[in-house]
Amino acid sequence: MKAGNGKMVLEDDQIEDLFVSVKRRYGYDFTGYSEASIKRRLQKFIETSEIQSAGALRNHLLQDETFFRFFLDEITVNVTEMFRDPLFFASLKKNVFPLLNTYPFIKIWDAGCASGEELYSLAIFLDEDGLYGKSRIYATDISQRVLDKAMDGIYPIDLMKEYTGNYIHAGGKRSFSEYYTAMYGNAIFHSSLKKNVMFSAHNLAVDESFNEFNLIVCRNVLIYFKRQLQERVIELFLKSLPVFGFLALGNKETLSFSSFKNHFEEIDRLQKIYRRIN
Amino acid sequence: MLGKMEAIVVGGSWGGIDAVIKILSALPSDYKPTMIIALHRPKNVVNSLEGILKRYSKIPFSEPQDKEEIRFNHVYLAPSNYHLFIEKERIFSLDVSPPVNYFRPSIDVLFESAAEVYGKLLTGILLTGANKDGGDGMKTIAENGGFTIVQDPSTAASGIMPSAALRLIKPDFLGNIHSIIELISSGKEFIWQ
């Protein structure tokens, strides 16, 4: 359908068809994604790619895997920042790290790590509290391209002013610039921060549990999923957490609507830090 | 004149907090339509806007959680550093896709998704602001048959945002904040289904 301004507008059933075809061809399942948000990104993708019809988009995606990879990066959201929600990191330091420190070895899953800003924030705080040496962090994302960025750990230098503010606000103990080298307009984070990190592609919508963790950090990922898919992922986390394992969500994400909520207690109600209790 | 109405979306930027406080202070506790507000606000600061606005509202007031069901007789404030969407099942969803018009939450994002879900049962109010966010959203509300209200730029703390919207649409109602409040709070002016 064309809107008055000549732009192609995708109908709901066309989007459904598209996602079913993509799932069959590539195994990526977007049918459980929150509609309003993914529809907006699909619409933007179409406006910038000069594709004329829903059928043309579908054919192009199915025939050209490179184009599909590009599409995947465009319609999944990979925007993140270091120490986003400083009070979350402050709470992690105060309420979770002391308990993690009682273990001889700490396993952490950063699920949906995107380009790694949250991962490095975590590593920095673990290091400052003397926990990094005995930690192993599994950083996963649906997109290999953003995982490559996460492995690089290189971010634009202009963002460091904001990130430094977040870091201080979160209770950072050092000077933030100690963690990176400034070069050619970029901040290159020290490779020691990733020496205990394993990077791997993992798709929460279709893949299974692969280990057990003392802490799972998955912030602002569930928001992209409808309740049914959220439920699948929460069950996946439950299977990946021993009793007393921690789960950290984004600060507007909640387990309140989940049938698994009774397996968890709230450690920090506002910052959405939970602990498995049974 | 306002018709049947299920929800009101409100957008504001520079000066918007004061305008929203005036609206909230005036509405009665049994006000039925859902009200959803997007205000431009700084991110990563201790979140006090919810607490401040809540004190002025006689209607239950909160920032929604992701996938929360939308209630009547409730005022919702778009959370800081997220875009807020309305799903057709009448639940909220959030995302952190890049800022639109430099802002997250963006008024356009909220208004466009609300317009698609509520159609002609939506009223959109665009208040004071010093940027052009909200104009496209108001246009989408109008295209979907909703009722559009724009604060008269000459009476706004900053007229830039309402003026930008007026270049895109001819609103159903244009007036100062008091006349807007009078219009939306008068039970005789609209039938709520």
XYZ file of C-alpha atoms in Angstrom:
471
model
C 0.000 0.000 0.000
C 1.174 3.540 -0.693
C 0.543 6.330 1.764
C -0.467 9.772 0.522
C 3.146 10.917 0.407
C 4.167 8.046 -1.912
C 5.882 6.045 0.804
C 5.258 2.308 0.914
C 3.486 1.279 4.109
C 3.715 -2.334 5.224
C 0.520 -4.059 6.312
C 0.522 -6.352 9.364
C -0.055 -9.516 7.322
C 2.785 -8.609 4.941
C 5.107 -8.262 7.923
C 3.937 -11.603 9.272
C 4.617 -13.258 5.872
C 8.039 -11.676 5.716
C 9.036 -12.898 9.175
C 7.768 -16.414 8.530
C 9.841 -16.602 5.305
C 12.939 -15.235 7.042
C 12.529 -17.752 9.853
C 12.286 -20.643 7.365
C 15.277 -19.506 5.351
C 17.685 -18.271 8.054
C 16.373 -19.516 11.415
C 15.981 -15.993 12.821
C 12.546 -15.641 14.371
C 11.074 -12.149 14.619
C 7.454 -13.265 14.915
C 7.578 -12.840 18.703
C 8.927 -9.281 18.597
C 6.947 -6.315 19.936
C 5.036 -5.084 16.916
C 4.950 -1.317 17.186
C 8.685 -1.010 17.634
C 9.833 -3.476 14.965
C 7.270 -2.123 12.529
C 8.734 1.336 12.896
C 12.240 0.053 12.214
C 11.055 -2.036 9.242
C 9.336 1.028 7.862
C 12.526 3.071 8.229
C 14.526 0.304 6.573
C 12.199 0.346 3.573
C 12.309 4.129 3.288
C 16.105 4.128 3.127
C 16.559 1.046 0.921
C 14.380 2.201 -1.984
C 12.563 -1.105 -2.183
C 9.235 -0.736 -3.961
C 7.035 -3.475 -2.507
C 6.728 -5.971 0.331
C 7.165 -8.802 -2.167
C 10.383 -7.285 -3.529
C 11.773 -6.938 -0.013
C 10.914 -10.549 0.744
C 12.548 -11.870 -2.439
C 15.629 -9.765 -1.943
C 16.024 -10.970 1.637
C 15.584 -14.626 0.739
C 17.967 -14.547 -2.223
C 20.785 -12.418 -0.866
C 22.291 -13.476 2.446
C 24.579 -10.436 2.622
C 21.552 -8.204 2.270
C 19.832 -10.220 4.992
C 22.782 -9.690 7.396
C 22.550 -5.984 6.725
C 18.782 -6.095 7.314
C 19.353 -7.985 10.587
C 21.625 -5.254 11.917
C 19.241 -2.536 10.841
C 16.070 -3.886 12.417
C 17.601 -5.129 15.657
C 18.498 -2.323 18.037
C 22.158 -2.179 19.008
C 22.216 1.201 20.662
C 23.741 1.222 24.108
C 26.023 3.296 26.301
C 28.565 2.790 29.058
C 27.184 2.798 32.591
C 23.679 3.444 31.257
C 21.571 4.003 34.396
C 24.431 4.702 36.824
C 22.250 3.764 39.785
C 21.955 0.245 38.399
C 25.715 -0.166 38.438
C 25.883 1.364 41.915
C 23.335 -1.195 43.092
C 25.208 -4.058 41.443
C 28.366 -3.013 43.283
C 26.553 -2.683 46.589
C 24.044 -5.525 46.544
C 25.422 -8.191 44.223
C 29.220 -8.055 44.109
C 29.766 -8.796 47.846
C 27.743 -11.999 47.442
C 29.499 -12.953 44.213
C 32.773 -12.510 46.068
C 31.893 -15.442 48.335
C 32.291 -17.799 45.354
C 35.712 -19.149 44.326
C 34.838 -18.628 40.660
C 32.222 -16.337 39.108
C 30.365 -16.982 35.869
C 28.456 -14.094 34.301
C 26.315 -13.987 31.165
C 25.871 -10.641 29.447
C 22.959 -11.588 27.189
C 22.380 -9.191 24.286
C 25.699 -7.414 24.850
C 25.371 -5.430 21.567
C 28.536 -3.476 20.824
C 29.935 -4.117 24.298
C 29.522 -0.844 26.192
C 27.721 -2.581 29.054
C 30.222 -5.433 29.008
C 33.190 -3.093 29.525
C 31.270 -1.230 32.218
C 30.767 -4.527 34.042
C 34.397 -5.542 33.601
C 35.582 -2.196 34.958
C 33.482 -2.494 38.097
C 34.432 -6.138 38.641
C 38.074 -5.118 38.342
C 37.715 -2.253 40.803
C 36.212 -4.566 43.389
C 38.884 -7.219 42.889
C 36.500 -9.745 41.295
C 37.597 -9.662 37.682
C 40.462 -12.145 38.066
C 38.123 -14.944 39.120
C 35.308 -14.021 36.730
C 34.481 -15.479 33.366
C 32.018 -13.387 31.336
C 30.055 -14.874 28.447
C 29.026 -12.058 26.130
C 26.420 -13.020 23.557
C 24.377 -11.268 20.906
C 22.174 -12.189 17.957
C 24.385 -10.232 15.555
C 27.967 -11.279 14.738
C 28.701 -7.824 13.391
C 28.009 -6.096 16.708
C 29.892 -8.852 18.547
C 32.922 -7.964 16.420
C 32.526 -4.373 17.579
C 32.263 -5.557 21.164
C 35.491 -7.530 20.753
C 37.231 -4.425 19.403
C 36.144 -2.254 22.334
C 36.676 0.947 20.383
C 34.206 3.814 20.809
C 34.112 7.443 19.652
C 36.075 9.710 21.976
C 33.284 12.342 22.011
C 31.144 9.939 24.024
C 33.698 9.675 26.836
C 32.590 12.874 28.525
C 29.088 11.477 29.028
C 30.403 8.028 29.975
C 32.812 9.537 32.496
C 29.851 11.308 34.109
C 27.906 8.058 34.258
C 30.943 6.237 35.689
C 31.435 8.776 38.458
C 27.724 8.816 39.210
C 27.766 5.003 39.476
C 30.518 5.146 42.083
C 33.626 4.491 39.985
C 36.780 4.592 42.045
C 39.409 5.648 39.533
C 39.841 8.117 36.741
C 37.777 6.804 33.822
C 40.494 7.689 31.303
C 42.755 5.046 32.883
C 40.687 2.414 31.076
C 41.264 3.531 27.522
C 43.834 4.968 25.175
C 42.719 7.933 23.095
C 43.747 7.622 19.459
C 42.478 9.006 16.144
C 39.215 10.260 17.628
C 38.551 6.978 19.370
C 38.823 5.555 22.853
C 40.409 2.112 22.681
C 39.570 0.173 25.821
C 42.409 -1.815 27.349
C 42.490 -5.407 26.213
C 42.981 -6.586 29.819
C 39.265 -5.833 30.270
C 38.346 -8.580 27.827
C 40.885 -11.248 28.747
C 38.231 -13.162 30.729
C 35.430 -12.602 28.221
C 34.112 -15.226 25.797
C 32.240 -13.756 22.841
C 29.672 -15.841 21.050
C 26.578 -15.488 18.867
C 23.403 -16.552 20.668
C 19.801 -15.884 19.722
C 17.516 -15.663 22.749
C 14.451 -16.226 20.556
C 15.509 -19.684 19.359
C 18.701 -20.922 21.097
C 18.918 -22.916 24.325
C 20.629 -22.556 27.670
C 24.355 -23.322 27.400
C 25.736 -22.998 30.937
C 24.930 -22.035 34.527
C 25.725 -18.551 35.777
C 25.982 -16.689 39.085
C 24.748 -13.522 37.380
C 22.834 -12.935 34.163
C 22.721 -9.357 32.909
C 20.115 -8.831 30.192
C 19.074 -5.199 30.172
C 16.701 -3.674 27.649
C 16.496 -6.770 25.499
C 13.180 -8.219 26.711
C 11.453 -4.949 25.736
C 11.750 -6.026 22.090
C 9.748 -9.195 22.743
C 6.038 -9.837 23.190
C 5.027 -11.395 26.486
C 5.029 -14.923 25.061
C 8.603 -14.677 23.825
C 9.622 -12.911 27.033
C 8.282 -15.941 28.878
C 10.468 -18.253 26.800
C 13.541 -16.176 27.571
C 12.776 -15.942 31.287
C 12.469 -19.727 31.368
C 15.811 -19.944 29.570
C 17.351 -17.713 32.255
C 15.785 -19.784 35.001
C 17.414 -22.897 33.513
C 20.725 -21.044 33.401
C 20.661 -19.878 37.031
C 21.334 -21.943 40.136
C 19.385 -21.089 43.283
C 20.802 -17.749 44.569
C 21.895 -16.785 41.062
C 21.170 -13.147 40.128
C 19.217 -11.766 37.179
C 19.479 -8.105 36.190
C 16.943 -6.586 33.768
C 16.468 -3.088 32.366
C 14.840 -0.670 34.778
C 11.464 -0.704 33.025
C 11.440 -4.467 32.508
C 9.689 -6.617 35.072
C 9.118 -10.249 36.033
C 5.694 -9.261 37.441
C 3.858 -10.496 34.347
C 5.732 -13.815 34.205
C 4.466 -17.153 35.480
C 8.025 -17.780 36.707
C 8.014 -14.782 39.039
C 7.707 -16.940 42.156
C 11.144 -18.386 41.464
C 12.645 -14.971 42.099
C 12.895 -12.391 44.843
C 13.563 -8.707 44.289
C 16.990 -7.540 45.415
C 16.496 -3.998 44.093
C 12.947 -3.188 43.042
C 13.789 -0.020 41.091
C 16.942 -1.267 39.395
C 15.296 -4.621 38.586
C 17.837 -6.915 40.174
C 16.368 -10.310 41.056
C 17.706 -13.440 42.710
C 16.518 -16.976 42.103
C 15.169 -18.450 45.325
C 13.826 -21.841 44.240
C -15.636 19.642 19.344
C -14.235 16.481 20.852
C -15.885 13.236 19.886
C -15.699 9.830 21.489
C -12.345 9.432 23.104
C -10.357 6.546 24.534
C -6.996 8.177 25.108
C -5.187 11.510 25.096
C -1.517 11.801 24.217
C 0.339 14.899 25.342
C 3.722 16.117 24.099
C 5.872 18.920 25.418
C 9.451 20.088 25.550
C 10.862 23.420 26.771
C 8.287 24.764 29.259
C 6.299 21.554 28.980
C 6.599 20.531 32.617
C 4.768 23.669 33.807
C 2.072 23.213 31.171
C 1.560 19.576 32.119
C 1.369 20.508 35.808
C -1.474 22.909 34.933
C -3.330 20.156 33.081
C -2.844 17.567 35.826
C -3.896 19.987 38.560
C -7.140 20.724 36.731
C -8.340 17.228 35.872
C -10.744 15.518 38.297
C -9.853 12.217 39.992
C -12.537 10.331 38.044
C -11.292 11.507 34.635
C -11.847 8.488 32.430
C -9.671 8.614 29.281
C -6.149 7.248 29.456
C -3.620 10.073 29.349
C -0.093 9.390 28.084
C 2.525 12.124 28.324
C 5.890 12.421 26.588
C 8.155 15.188 27.824
C 11.699 15.787 26.670
C 13.970 15.284 29.643
C 17.608 14.612 30.434
C 18.765 11.028 30.716
C 20.875 9.290 33.323
C 19.936 11.697 36.073
C 18.120 10.622 39.204
C 14.573 10.324 38.032
C 12.491 12.870 39.871
C 10.022 14.010 37.219
C 7.666 11.116 37.963
C 7.642 12.098 41.642
C 7.129 15.783 40.883
C 4.233 15.356 38.433
C 2.581 12.694 40.569
C 2.039 15.227 43.341
C -0.128 17.348 41.043
C -2.280 14.548 39.676
C -5.532 13.511 41.307
C -5.686 10.673 38.778
C -3.453 7.604 39.410
C -0.091 8.451 37.844
C 2.932 6.336 36.914
C 5.680 5.572 34.448
C 4.682 2.363 32.653
C 6.665 -0.857 32.813
C 7.319 -2.640 29.534
C 4.258 -4.743 28.481
C 2.046 -3.196 31.161
C -1.666 -3.121 30.351
C -3.053 0.322 29.641
C -5.772 1.396 32.057
C -8.465 4.029 31.923
C -8.498 6.730 34.585
C -4.718 6.681 34.652
C -1.964 9.086 33.603
C 1.264 7.619 32.223
C 4.577 9.394 31.769
C 7.011 8.134 29.112
C 10.155 7.005 30.983
C 13.440 8.792 30.498
C 15.856 7.380 27.886
C 13.277 5.079 26.220
C 10.840 5.465 23.351
C 7.292 4.594 24.367
C 4.960 2.658 22.041
C 1.324 1.573 22.203
C 0.615 -1.989 21.052
C -2.762 -2.889 19.552
C -3.488 -5.215 22.521
C -3.608 -1.977 24.579
C -0.309 -2.603 26.285
C 2.825 -0.464 26.434
C 6.148 -1.414 24.950
C 9.474 0.391 25.077
C 12.604 0.524 23.005
C 16.001 2.178 23.076
C 16.418 2.681 19.346
C 18.276 5.913 18.512
C 16.822 9.278 19.534
C 14.335 10.787 17.050
C 14.664 14.551 16.528
C 17.491 14.271 19.099
C 15.094 13.037 21.768
C 14.259 9.798 23.531
C 11.442 9.633 24.429
C 10.342 11.181 21.155
C 6.880 12.707 20.939
C 6.572 11.601 17.302
C 7.224 7.959 18.208
C 4.537 7.936 20.912
C 1.996 9.888 18.845
C 2.443 7.804 15.684
C 2.062 4.462 17.442
C -0.917 5.748 19.475
C -2.568 7.088 16.300
C -2.285 3.702 14.649
C -3.868 1.879 17.602
C -6.539 4.338 18.769
C -7.448 5.902 15.430
C -10.336 8.345 15.790
C -10.633 7.596 19.509
C -7.389 9.495 20.138
C -6.844 13.118 21.055
C -3.372 14.586 20.616
C -2.185 17.683 22.458
C 1.036 19.401 21.449
C 2.320 21.941 23.935
C 5.226 24.342 24.223
C 8.715 23.408 23.025
C 11.844 24.669 21.304
C 12.256 22.007 18.610
C 10.168 20.307 15.938
C 9.380 16.950 17.548
C 5.680 16.100 17.641
C 4.664 17.654 14.305
C 4.806 14.417 12.317
C 3.015 12.660 15.168
C 0.184 15.210 15.123
C -0.103 14.753 11.369
C -0.432 11.001 11.807
C -3.102 11.489 14.485
C -5.058 13.715 12.097
C -4.644 11.234 9.215
C -6.019 8.460 11.421
C -9.094 10.502 12.298
C -8.025 11.620 15.764
C -8.668 15.018 17.328
C -5.745 17.456 17.318
C -5.093 20.227 19.814
C -2.158 22.625 19.520
C -1.144 25.211 22.073
C -1.261 28.664 20.508
C 2.442 29.452 19.884
C 1.986 33.044 21.030
C 0.872 31.788 24.454
C 3.545 29.075 24.812
C 6.794 29.365 26.769
C 8.422 28.480 23.459
C 6.347 28.620 20.294
C 8.768 26.731 18.065
C 7.277 23.266 18.536
C 3.588 24.221 18.139
C 4.512 26.447 15.164
C 6.297 23.542 13.479
C 3.156 21.422 13.894
C 0.955 24.201 12.508
C 2.981 24.113 9.299
C 1.968 20.449 8.889
C -1.647 20.422 10.054
C -4.637 22.628 10.686
C -5.543 21.511 14.207
C -9.099 20.903 15.368
C -8.423 23.233 18.265
C -5.871 25.980 18.811
C -5.759 27.847 22.089
C -3.940 28.750 25.266
C -3.380 26.226 28.034
C -6.523 27.297 29.942
C -8.816 26.839 26.984
C -7.199 23.470 26.259
C -7.819 22.359 29.838
C -11.390 23.605 29.664
C -11.980 21.660 26.457
C -10.567 18.340 27.625
C -11.924 18.483 31.169
C -15.483 19.412 30.306
C -17.555 16.253 30.351
C -20.183 17.930 28.195
C -17.776 18.570 25.391
C -17.194 14.959 24.522
C -18.863 11.615 24.814
C -16.651 9.059 26.381
C -17.705 5.646 25.219
